[in-house]
Amino acid sequence: SLYRKRCPCHRRMYLKRRRSCRQWQQSTARHGALAKYDSTTRLCRFHIIIGMVIKFGTDGWRGIIGDDFTFRNVRICAQAIANYVHQSNLTSRGIVVGYDTRFGSRYFAEAAAKVIASNGIRAFLCNRPTPTPVVSYYTVHRQAAGALIITASHNPAQWNGIKYKPEYGGSASPEVVATLEEQIAKISGSNLYQGSHSRQTQSTAIVQNVDPK
C-alpha cells in the first residue's frame, strides 16, 4: 500500500489512524454510530446514525457529559417539556430552570431556558446553583407550570442529567413520563426543537433570572 512503501513515520501514522478509527467505532457502537474503514483509500468513512434512546424516567434522564449528555440532547428534552406544557394549557405560568454545581451545568441550563423561551414560555432561570428541593419549593411557590433541573443527583462527577418536576413540585407521574418520552422520540427523529442561534435574541427576551431563596 501507499503507507507501507513510505518511511516508518508514515507507517506509524497509518497504524495510529487505523487504531483510532477502531476505538471510535467501539465507543460509539451503543449510540447507533457506525464507522467503516475503507481499505482502498486507507481512510475512515464515518456513517453516523443517530439512534440513541433518551429514557426519561420518573427521576429524569442522566448521561455522561460530552458522550450522550450533550447540548443537542438537552435541547431535545427542553423542547419535549415545552410541548408538554403547551398541551397541558399551562403556558402562561412559565417554567423554572435550575442547575447544580457540576461541570457545565449553568451553560446547559441556559441552553434549555432559551429553547423554552423560544416556544413562547417564560423561563425563570435560577441565578446560581440551587438544590433540587429548593427548586421544587420555588416552583410551587411561584405557581409555575413545572421545573427543568440540570443535575445528576448522586452520580459521579462525569455524569449530568435532567429532572422534570411538574407544577406540584414532586416526581413526574408515569403519565407525564410517557408523554415526555413520546415527545422526545418525535423530536429526536426530526430535530424539531427551537432555540437556534438565529433566534437567540428573541428567546432571551423572556428568560428571567430569578433568586429562588
PDB file of C-alpha atoms in Angstrom:
ATOM      1  CA  SER A   1       0.000   0.000   0.000  1.00  0.00           C
ATOM      2  CA  LEU A   2       0.945   3.650  -0.215  1.00  0.00           C
ATOM      3  CA  TYR A   3       1.760   3.877   3.511  1.00  0.00           C
ATOM      4  CA  ARG A   4       3.760   0.650   3.562  1.00  0.00           C
ATOM      5  CA  LYS A   5       6.020   1.864   0.737  1.00  0.00           C
ATOM      6  CA  ARG A   6       6.883   5.076   2.540  1.00  0.00           C
ATOM      7  CA  CYS A   7       9.124   5.678   5.520  1.00  0.00           C
ATOM      8  CA  PRO A   8       8.427   4.231   9.016  1.00  0.00           C
ATOM      9  CA  CYS A   9       6.960   7.561  10.126  1.00  0.00           C
ATOM     10  CA  HIS A  10       4.144   7.243   7.596  1.00  0.00           C
ATOM     11  CA  ARG A  11       3.654   3.635   8.618  1.00  0.00           C
ATOM     12  CA  ARG A  12       3.221   4.631  12.263  1.00  0.00           C
ATOM     13  CA  MET A  13       0.798   7.399  11.290  1.00  0.00           C
ATOM     14  CA  TYR A  14      -1.234   4.901   9.265  1.00  0.00           C
ATOM     15  CA  LEU A  15      -1.431   2.442  12.158  1.00  0.00           C
ATOM     16  CA  LYS A  16      -2.371   5.188  14.602  1.00  0.00           C
ATOM     17  CA  ARG A  17      -5.178   6.399  12.344  1.00  0.00           C
ATOM     18  CA  ARG A  18      -6.492   2.879  11.874  1.00  0.00           C
ATOM     19  CA  ARG A  19      -6.371   2.221  15.642  1.00  0.00           C
ATOM     20  CA  SER A  20      -8.199   5.489  16.365  1.00  0.00           C
ATOM     21  CA  CYS A  21     -10.890   4.557  13.882  1.00  0.00           C
ATOM     22  CA  ARG A  22     -11.477   1.212  15.580  1.00  0.00           C
ATOM     23  CA  GLN A  23     -11.587   2.821  19.039  1.00  0.00           C
ATOM     24  CA  TRP A  24     -14.131   5.359  17.791  1.00  0.00           C
ATOM     25  CA  GLN A  25     -16.260   2.562  16.366  1.00  0.00           C
ATOM     26  CA  GLN A  26     -16.254   0.679  19.671  1.00  0.00           C
ATOM     27  CA  SER A  27     -17.006   3.733  21.811  1.00  0.00           C
ATOM     28  CA  THR A  28     -19.938   4.861  19.653  1.00  0.00           C
ATOM     29  CA  ALA A  29     -21.496   1.473  18.927  1.00  0.00           C
ATOM     30  CA  ARG A  30     -24.079   1.853  21.680  1.00  0.00           C
ATOM     31  CA  HIS A  31     -25.263   5.133  20.166  1.00  0.00           C
ATOM     32  CA  GLY A  32     -26.007   3.579  16.803  1.00  0.00           C
ATOM     33  CA  ALA A  33     -22.982   5.146  15.109  1.00  0.00           C
ATOM     34  CA  LEU A  34     -21.096   3.161  12.507  1.00  0.00           C
ATOM     35  CA  ALA A  35     -17.512   3.788  11.369  1.00  0.00           C
ATOM     36  CA  LYS A  36     -16.275   1.880   8.343  1.00  0.00           C
ATOM     37  CA  TYR A  37     -12.636   1.531   7.333  1.00  0.00           C
ATOM     38  CA  ASP A  38     -12.084   1.865   3.604  1.00  0.00           C
ATOM     39  CA  SER A  39      -9.199  -0.484   2.715  1.00  0.00           C
ATOM     40  CA  THR A  40      -8.818   1.074  -0.746  1.00  0.00           C
ATOM     41  CA  THR A  41      -8.156   4.654   0.316  1.00  0.00           C
ATOM     42  CA  ARG A  42      -6.821   3.817   3.800  1.00  0.00           C
ATOM     43  CA  LEU A  43      -9.228   6.353   5.245  1.00  0.00           C
ATOM     44  CA  CYS A  44     -12.068   6.162   7.728  1.00  0.00           C
ATOM     45  CA  ARG A  45     -15.521   6.540   6.271  1.00  0.00           C
ATOM     46  CA  PHE A  46     -17.855   7.627   9.056  1.00  0.00           C
ATOM     47  CA  HIS A  47     -21.534   6.855   8.725  1.00  0.00           C
ATOM     48  CA  ILE A  48     -23.327   8.306  11.717  1.00  0.00           C
ATOM     49  CA  ILE A  49     -26.804   7.122  12.560  1.00  0.00           C
ATOM     50  CA  ILE A  50     -28.370   8.938  15.460  1.00  0.00           C
ATOM     51  CA  GLY A  51     -30.225   6.196  17.254  1.00  0.00           C
ATOM     52  CA  MET A  52     -29.548   6.820  20.922  1.00  0.00           C
ATOM     53  CA  VAL A  53     -32.667   6.474  23.037  1.00  0.00           C
ATOM     54  CA  ILE A  54     -33.235   9.053  25.783  1.00  0.00           C
ATOM     55  CA  LYS A  55     -35.127   7.292  28.566  1.00  0.00           C
ATOM     56  CA  PHE A  56     -36.885   9.920  30.648  1.00  0.00           C
ATOM     57  CA  GLY A  57     -37.883   8.153  33.878  1.00  0.00           C
ATOM     58  CA  THR A  58     -39.694   9.433  36.960  1.00  0.00           C
ATOM     59  CA  ASP A  59     -36.438  10.898  38.249  1.00  0.00           C
ATOM     60  CA  GLY A  60     -35.334  12.262  34.888  1.00  0.00           C
ATOM     61  CA  TRP A  61     -32.596  11.293  32.463  1.00  0.00           C
ATOM     62  CA  ARG A  62     -28.846  11.043  33.058  1.00  0.00           C
ATOM     63  CA  GLY A  63     -25.822  10.630  30.825  1.00  0.00           C
ATOM     64  CA  ILE A  64     -22.083  11.114  30.645  1.00  0.00           C
ATOM     65  CA  ILE A  65     -21.091  14.699  29.864  1.00  0.00           C
ATOM     66  CA  GLY A  66     -19.852  15.034  26.293  1.00  0.00           C
ATOM     67  CA  ASP A  67     -20.856  11.470  25.446  1.00  0.00           C
ATOM     68  CA  ASP A  68     -24.636  11.245  25.486  1.00  0.00           C
ATOM     69  CA  PHE A  69     -25.293  14.263  27.707  1.00  0.00           C
ATOM     70  CA  THR A  70     -24.794  16.937  25.063  1.00  0.00           C
ATOM     71  CA  PHE A  71     -26.279  20.331  24.245  1.00  0.00           C
ATOM     72  CA  ARG A  72     -28.277  18.738  21.433  1.00  0.00           C
ATOM     73  CA  ASN A  73     -29.907  16.216  23.760  1.00  0.00           C
ATOM     74  CA  VAL A  74     -30.529  18.846  26.432  1.00  0.00           C
ATOM     75  CA  ARG A  75     -32.331  20.972  23.838  1.00  0.00           C
ATOM     76  CA  ILE A  76     -34.389  17.971  22.734  1.00  0.00           C
ATOM     77  CA  CYS A  77     -35.513  17.324  26.322  1.00  0.00           C
ATOM     78  CA  ALA A  78     -36.267  21.023  26.837  1.00  0.00           C
ATOM     79  CA  GLN A  79     -38.393  21.051  23.684  1.00  0.00           C
ATOM     80  CA  ALA A  80     -40.282  17.956  24.863  1.00  0.00           C
ATOM     81  CA  ILE A  81     -41.029  19.664  28.178  1.00  0.00           C
ATOM     82  CA  ALA A  82     -42.179  22.815  26.363  1.00  0.00           C
ATOM     83  CA  ASN A  83     -44.504  20.709  24.194  1.00  0.00           C
ATOM     84  CA  TYR A  84     -45.937  19.021  27.289  1.00  0.00           C
ATOM     85  CA  VAL A  85     -46.591  22.371  28.979  1.00  0.00           C
ATOM     86  CA  HIS A  86     -48.379  23.637  25.854  1.00  0.00           C
ATOM     87  CA  GLN A  87     -50.531  20.502  25.764  1.00  0.00           C
ATOM     88  CA  SER A  88     -51.376  20.975  29.458  1.00  0.00           C
ATOM     89  CA  ASN A  89     -52.519  24.574  28.843  1.00  0.00           C
ATOM     90  CA  LEU A  90     -50.031  25.878  31.407  1.00  0.00           C
ATOM     91  CA  THR A  91     -48.012  28.065  29.043  1.00  0.00           C
ATOM     92  CA  SER A  92     -48.753  31.321  30.861  1.00  0.00           C
ATOM     93  CA  ARG A  93     -47.301  30.045  34.148  1.00  0.00           C
ATOM     94  CA  GLY A  94     -43.725  29.631  32.907  1.00  0.00           C
ATOM     95  CA  ILE A  95     -41.065  27.033  33.719  1.00  0.00           C
ATOM     96  CA  VAL A  96     -38.371  27.266  36.393  1.00  0.00           C
ATOM     97  CA  VAL A  97     -34.893  26.214  35.217  1.00  0.00           C
ATOM     98  CA  GLY A  98     -32.419  25.184  37.915  1.00  0.00           C
ATOM     99  CA  TYR A  99     -28.969  23.602  37.938  1.00  0.00           C
ATOM    100  CA  ASP A 100     -26.301  22.228  40.266  1.00  0.00           C
ATOM    101  CA  THR A 101     -22.537  22.803  40.542  1.00  0.00           C
ATOM    102  CA  ARG A 102     -21.452  20.115  38.059  1.00  0.00           C
ATOM    103  CA  PHE A 103     -19.248  20.890  35.080  1.00  0.00           C
ATOM    104  CA  GLY A 104     -21.164  22.944  32.504  1.00  0.00           C
ATOM    105  CA  SER A 105     -24.494  22.844  34.354  1.00  0.00           C
ATOM    106  CA  ARG A 106     -25.009  26.605  34.100  1.00  0.00           C
ATOM    107  CA  TYR A 107     -24.444  26.540  30.321  1.00  0.00           C
ATOM    108  CA  PHE A 108     -26.733  23.550  29.831  1.00  0.00           C
ATOM    109  CA  ALA A 109     -29.399  25.347  31.869  1.00  0.00           C
ATOM    110  CA  GLU A 110     -29.059  28.481  29.748  1.00  0.00           C
ATOM    111  CA  ALA A 111     -29.433  26.418  26.560  1.00  0.00           C
ATOM    112  CA  ALA A 112     -32.563  24.750  27.939  1.00  0.00           C
ATOM    113  CA  ALA A 113     -34.014  28.099  29.037  1.00  0.00           C
ATOM    114  CA  LYS A 114     -33.565  29.545  25.543  1.00  0.00           C
ATOM    115  CA  VAL A 115     -35.413  26.606  23.991  1.00  0.00           C
ATOM    116  CA  ILE A 116     -38.269  27.046  26.458  1.00  0.00           C
ATOM    117  CA  ALA A 117     -38.408  30.792  25.834  1.00  0.00           C
ATOM    118  CA  SER A 118     -38.349  30.278  22.058  1.00  0.00           C
ATOM    119  CA  ASN A 119     -41.572  28.338  22.470  1.00  0.00           C
ATOM    120  CA  GLY A 120     -43.299  31.359  23.973  1.00  0.00           C
ATOM    121  CA  ILE A 121     -42.967  30.130  27.565  1.00  0.00           C
ATOM    122  CA  ARG A 122     -41.294  32.345  30.136  1.00  0.00           C
ATOM    123  CA  ALA A 123     -38.200  30.678  31.593  1.00  0.00           C
ATOM    124  CA  PHE A 124     -37.290  31.525  35.203  1.00  0.00           C
ATOM    125  CA  LEU A 125     -33.558  30.782  35.264  1.00  0.00           C
ATOM    126  CA  CYS A 126     -32.016  30.456  38.729  1.00  0.00           C
ATOM    127  CA  ASN A 127     -29.204  32.943  39.220  1.00  0.00           C
ATOM    128  CA  ARG A 128     -26.945  30.433  40.992  1.00  0.00           C
ATOM    129  CA  PRO A 129     -26.600  26.668  41.585  1.00  0.00           C
ATOM    130  CA  THR A 130     -29.622  25.553  43.603  1.00  0.00           C
ATOM    131  CA  PRO A 131     -30.509  22.267  45.371  1.00  0.00           C
ATOM    132  CA  THR A 132     -33.345  20.304  43.762  1.00  0.00           C
ATOM    133  CA  PRO A 133     -35.704  20.596  46.792  1.00  0.00           C
ATOM    134  CA  VAL A 134     -35.327  24.380  46.717  1.00  0.00           C
ATOM    135  CA  VAL A 135     -36.199  24.476  43.012  1.00  0.00           C
ATOM    136  CA  SER A 136     -39.236  22.262  43.688  1.00  0.00           C
ATOM    137  CA  TYR A 137     -40.410  24.543  46.501  1.00  0.00           C
ATOM    138  CA  TYR A 138     -39.872  27.640  44.362  1.00  0.00           C
ATOM    139  CA  THR A 139     -41.897  26.051  41.534  1.00  0.00           C
ATOM    140  CA  VAL A 140     -44.909  25.572  43.825  1.00  0.00           C
ATOM    141  CA  HIS A 141     -44.418  28.967  45.490  1.00  0.00           C
ATOM    142  CA  ARG A 142     -44.335  30.719  42.115  1.00  0.00           C
ATOM    143  CA  GLN A 143     -47.182  28.569  40.756  1.00  0.00           C
ATOM    144  CA  ALA A 144     -45.082  27.735  37.705  1.00  0.00           C
ATOM    145  CA  ALA A 145     -46.013  25.038  35.187  1.00  0.00           C
ATOM    146  CA  GLY A 146     -43.035  22.950  36.295  1.00  0.00           C
ATOM    147  CA  ALA A 147     -39.268  22.902  36.655  1.00  0.00           C
ATOM    148  CA  LEU A 148     -36.415  21.653  34.496  1.00  0.00           C
ATOM    149  CA  ILE A 149     -33.350  20.955  36.619  1.00  0.00           C
ATOM    150  CA  ILE A 150     -29.848  20.185  35.326  1.00  0.00           C
ATOM    151  CA  THR A 151     -28.471  17.678  37.836  1.00  0.00           C
ATOM    152  CA  ALA A 152     -27.403  14.049  38.139  1.00  0.00           C
ATOM    153  CA  SER A 153     -28.029  13.758  41.883  1.00  0.00           C
ATOM    154  CA  HIS A 154     -25.658  11.239  43.481  1.00  0.00           C
ATOM    155  CA  ASN A 155     -23.965  10.067  40.259  1.00  0.00           C
ATOM    156  CA  PRO A 156     -20.195  10.560  39.760  1.00  0.00           C
ATOM    157  CA  ALA A 157     -18.820  13.868  38.512  1.00  0.00           C
ATOM    158  CA  GLN A 158     -18.612  12.831  34.847  1.00  0.00           C
ATOM    159  CA  TRP A 159     -22.397  12.461  34.762  1.00  0.00           C
ATOM    160  CA  ASN A 160     -25.103  15.071  34.412  1.00  0.00           C
ATOM    161  CA  GLY A 161     -28.818  14.891  33.832  1.00  0.00           C
ATOM    162  CA  ILE A 162     -32.231  16.487  33.597  1.00  0.00           C
ATOM    163  CA  LYS A 163     -35.071  16.256  36.090  1.00  0.00           C
ATOM    164  CA  TYR A 164     -38.576  17.470  35.374  1.00  0.00           C
ATOM    165  CA  LYS A 165     -40.815  18.470  38.244  1.00  0.00           C
ATOM    166  CA  PRO A 166     -44.469  19.177  37.321  1.00  0.00           C
ATOM    167  CA  GLU A 167     -46.440  22.047  38.844  1.00  0.00           C
ATOM    168  CA  TYR A 168     -46.843  20.194  42.170  1.00  0.00           C
ATOM    169  CA  GLY A 169     -43.041  20.033  42.644  1.00  0.00           C
ATOM    170  CA  GLY A 170     -42.748  16.244  43.009  1.00  0.00           C
ATOM    171  CA  SER A 171     -41.537  13.479  40.703  1.00  0.00           C
ATOM    172  CA  ALA A 172     -43.262  13.176  37.357  1.00  0.00           C
ATOM    173  CA  SER A 173     -46.134  10.677  37.205  1.00  0.00           C
ATOM    174  CA  PRO A 174     -45.987   7.704  34.789  1.00  0.00           C
ATOM    175  CA  GLU A 175     -48.445   9.547  32.529  1.00  0.00           C
ATOM    176  CA  VAL A 176     -46.203  12.614  32.366  1.00  0.00           C
ATOM    177  CA  VAL A 177     -43.126  10.451  31.729  1.00  0.00           C
ATOM    178  CA  ALA A 178     -44.897   8.624  28.894  1.00  0.00           C
ATOM    179  CA  THR A 179     -45.825  11.931  27.271  1.00  0.00           C
ATOM    180  CA  LEU A 180     -42.283  13.280  27.582  1.00  0.00           C
ATOM    181  CA  GLU A 181     -40.735  10.125  26.117  1.00  0.00           C
ATOM    182  CA  GLU A 182     -43.184  10.224  23.217  1.00  0.00           C
ATOM    183  CA  GLN A 183     -42.258  13.846  22.518  1.00  0.00           C
ATOM    184  CA  ILE A 184     -38.525  13.104  22.821  1.00  0.00           C
ATOM    185  CA  ALA A 185     -38.805  10.277  20.286  1.00  0.00           C
ATOM    186  CA  LYS A 186     -40.572  12.549  17.783  1.00  0.00           C
ATOM    187  CA  ILE A 187     -38.114  15.418  18.233  1.00  0.00           C
ATOM    188  CA  SER A 188     -35.014  13.172  18.070  1.00  0.00           C
ATOM    189  CA  GLY A 189     -36.058  11.878  14.673  1.00  0.00           C
ATOM    190  CA  SER A 190     -36.838  15.269  13.179  1.00  0.00           C
ATOM    191  CA  ASN A 191     -34.612  17.809  15.016  1.00  0.00           C
ATOM    192  CA  LEU A 192     -37.715  19.953  15.554  1.00  0.00           C
ATOM    193  CA  TYR A 193     -36.557  21.966  18.533  1.00  0.00           C
ATOM    194  CA  GLN A 194     -36.443  25.714  18.960  1.00  0.00           C
ATOM    195  CA  GLY A 195     -33.671  27.936  20.302  1.00  0.00           C
ATOM    196  CA  SER A 196     -31.277  28.106  17.363  1.00  0.00           C
ATOM    197  CA  HIS A 197     -28.646  30.839  17.240  1.00  0.00           C
ATOM    198  CA  SER A 198     -30.782  32.803  14.802  1.00  0.00           C
ATOM    199  CA  ARG A 199     -33.474  33.121  17.480  1.00  0.00           C
ATOM    200  CA  GLN A 200     -31.167  33.815  20.398  1.00  0.00           C
ATOM    201  CA  THR A 201     -32.100  37.498  20.706  1.00  0.00           C
ATOM    202  CA  GLN A 202     -35.803  36.730  20.631  1.00  0.00           C
ATOM    203  CA  SER A 203     -35.570  33.878  23.128  1.00  0.00           C
ATOM    204  CA  THR A 204     -33.563  35.761  25.758  1.00  0.00           C
ATOM    205  CA  ALA A 205     -36.339  38.372  25.898  1.00  0.00           C
ATOM    206  CA  ILE A 206     -38.396  36.042  28.104  1.00  0.00           C
ATOM    207  CA  VAL A 207     -35.589  34.361  30.032  1.00  0.00           C
ATOM    208  CA  GLN A 208     -35.756  35.914  33.502  1.00  0.00           C
ATOM    209  CA  ASN A 209     -33.016  35.410  36.081  1.00  0.00           C
ATOM    210  CA  VAL A 210     -34.523  34.747  39.492  1.00  0.00           C
ATOM    211  CA  ASP A 211     -33.315  34.236  43.041  1.00  0.00           C
ATOM    212  CA  PRO A 212     -35.029  31.050  44.292  1.00  0.00           C
ATOM    213  CA  LYS A 213     -34.349  31.664  48.002  1.00  0.00           C
TER     214      LYS A 213
END
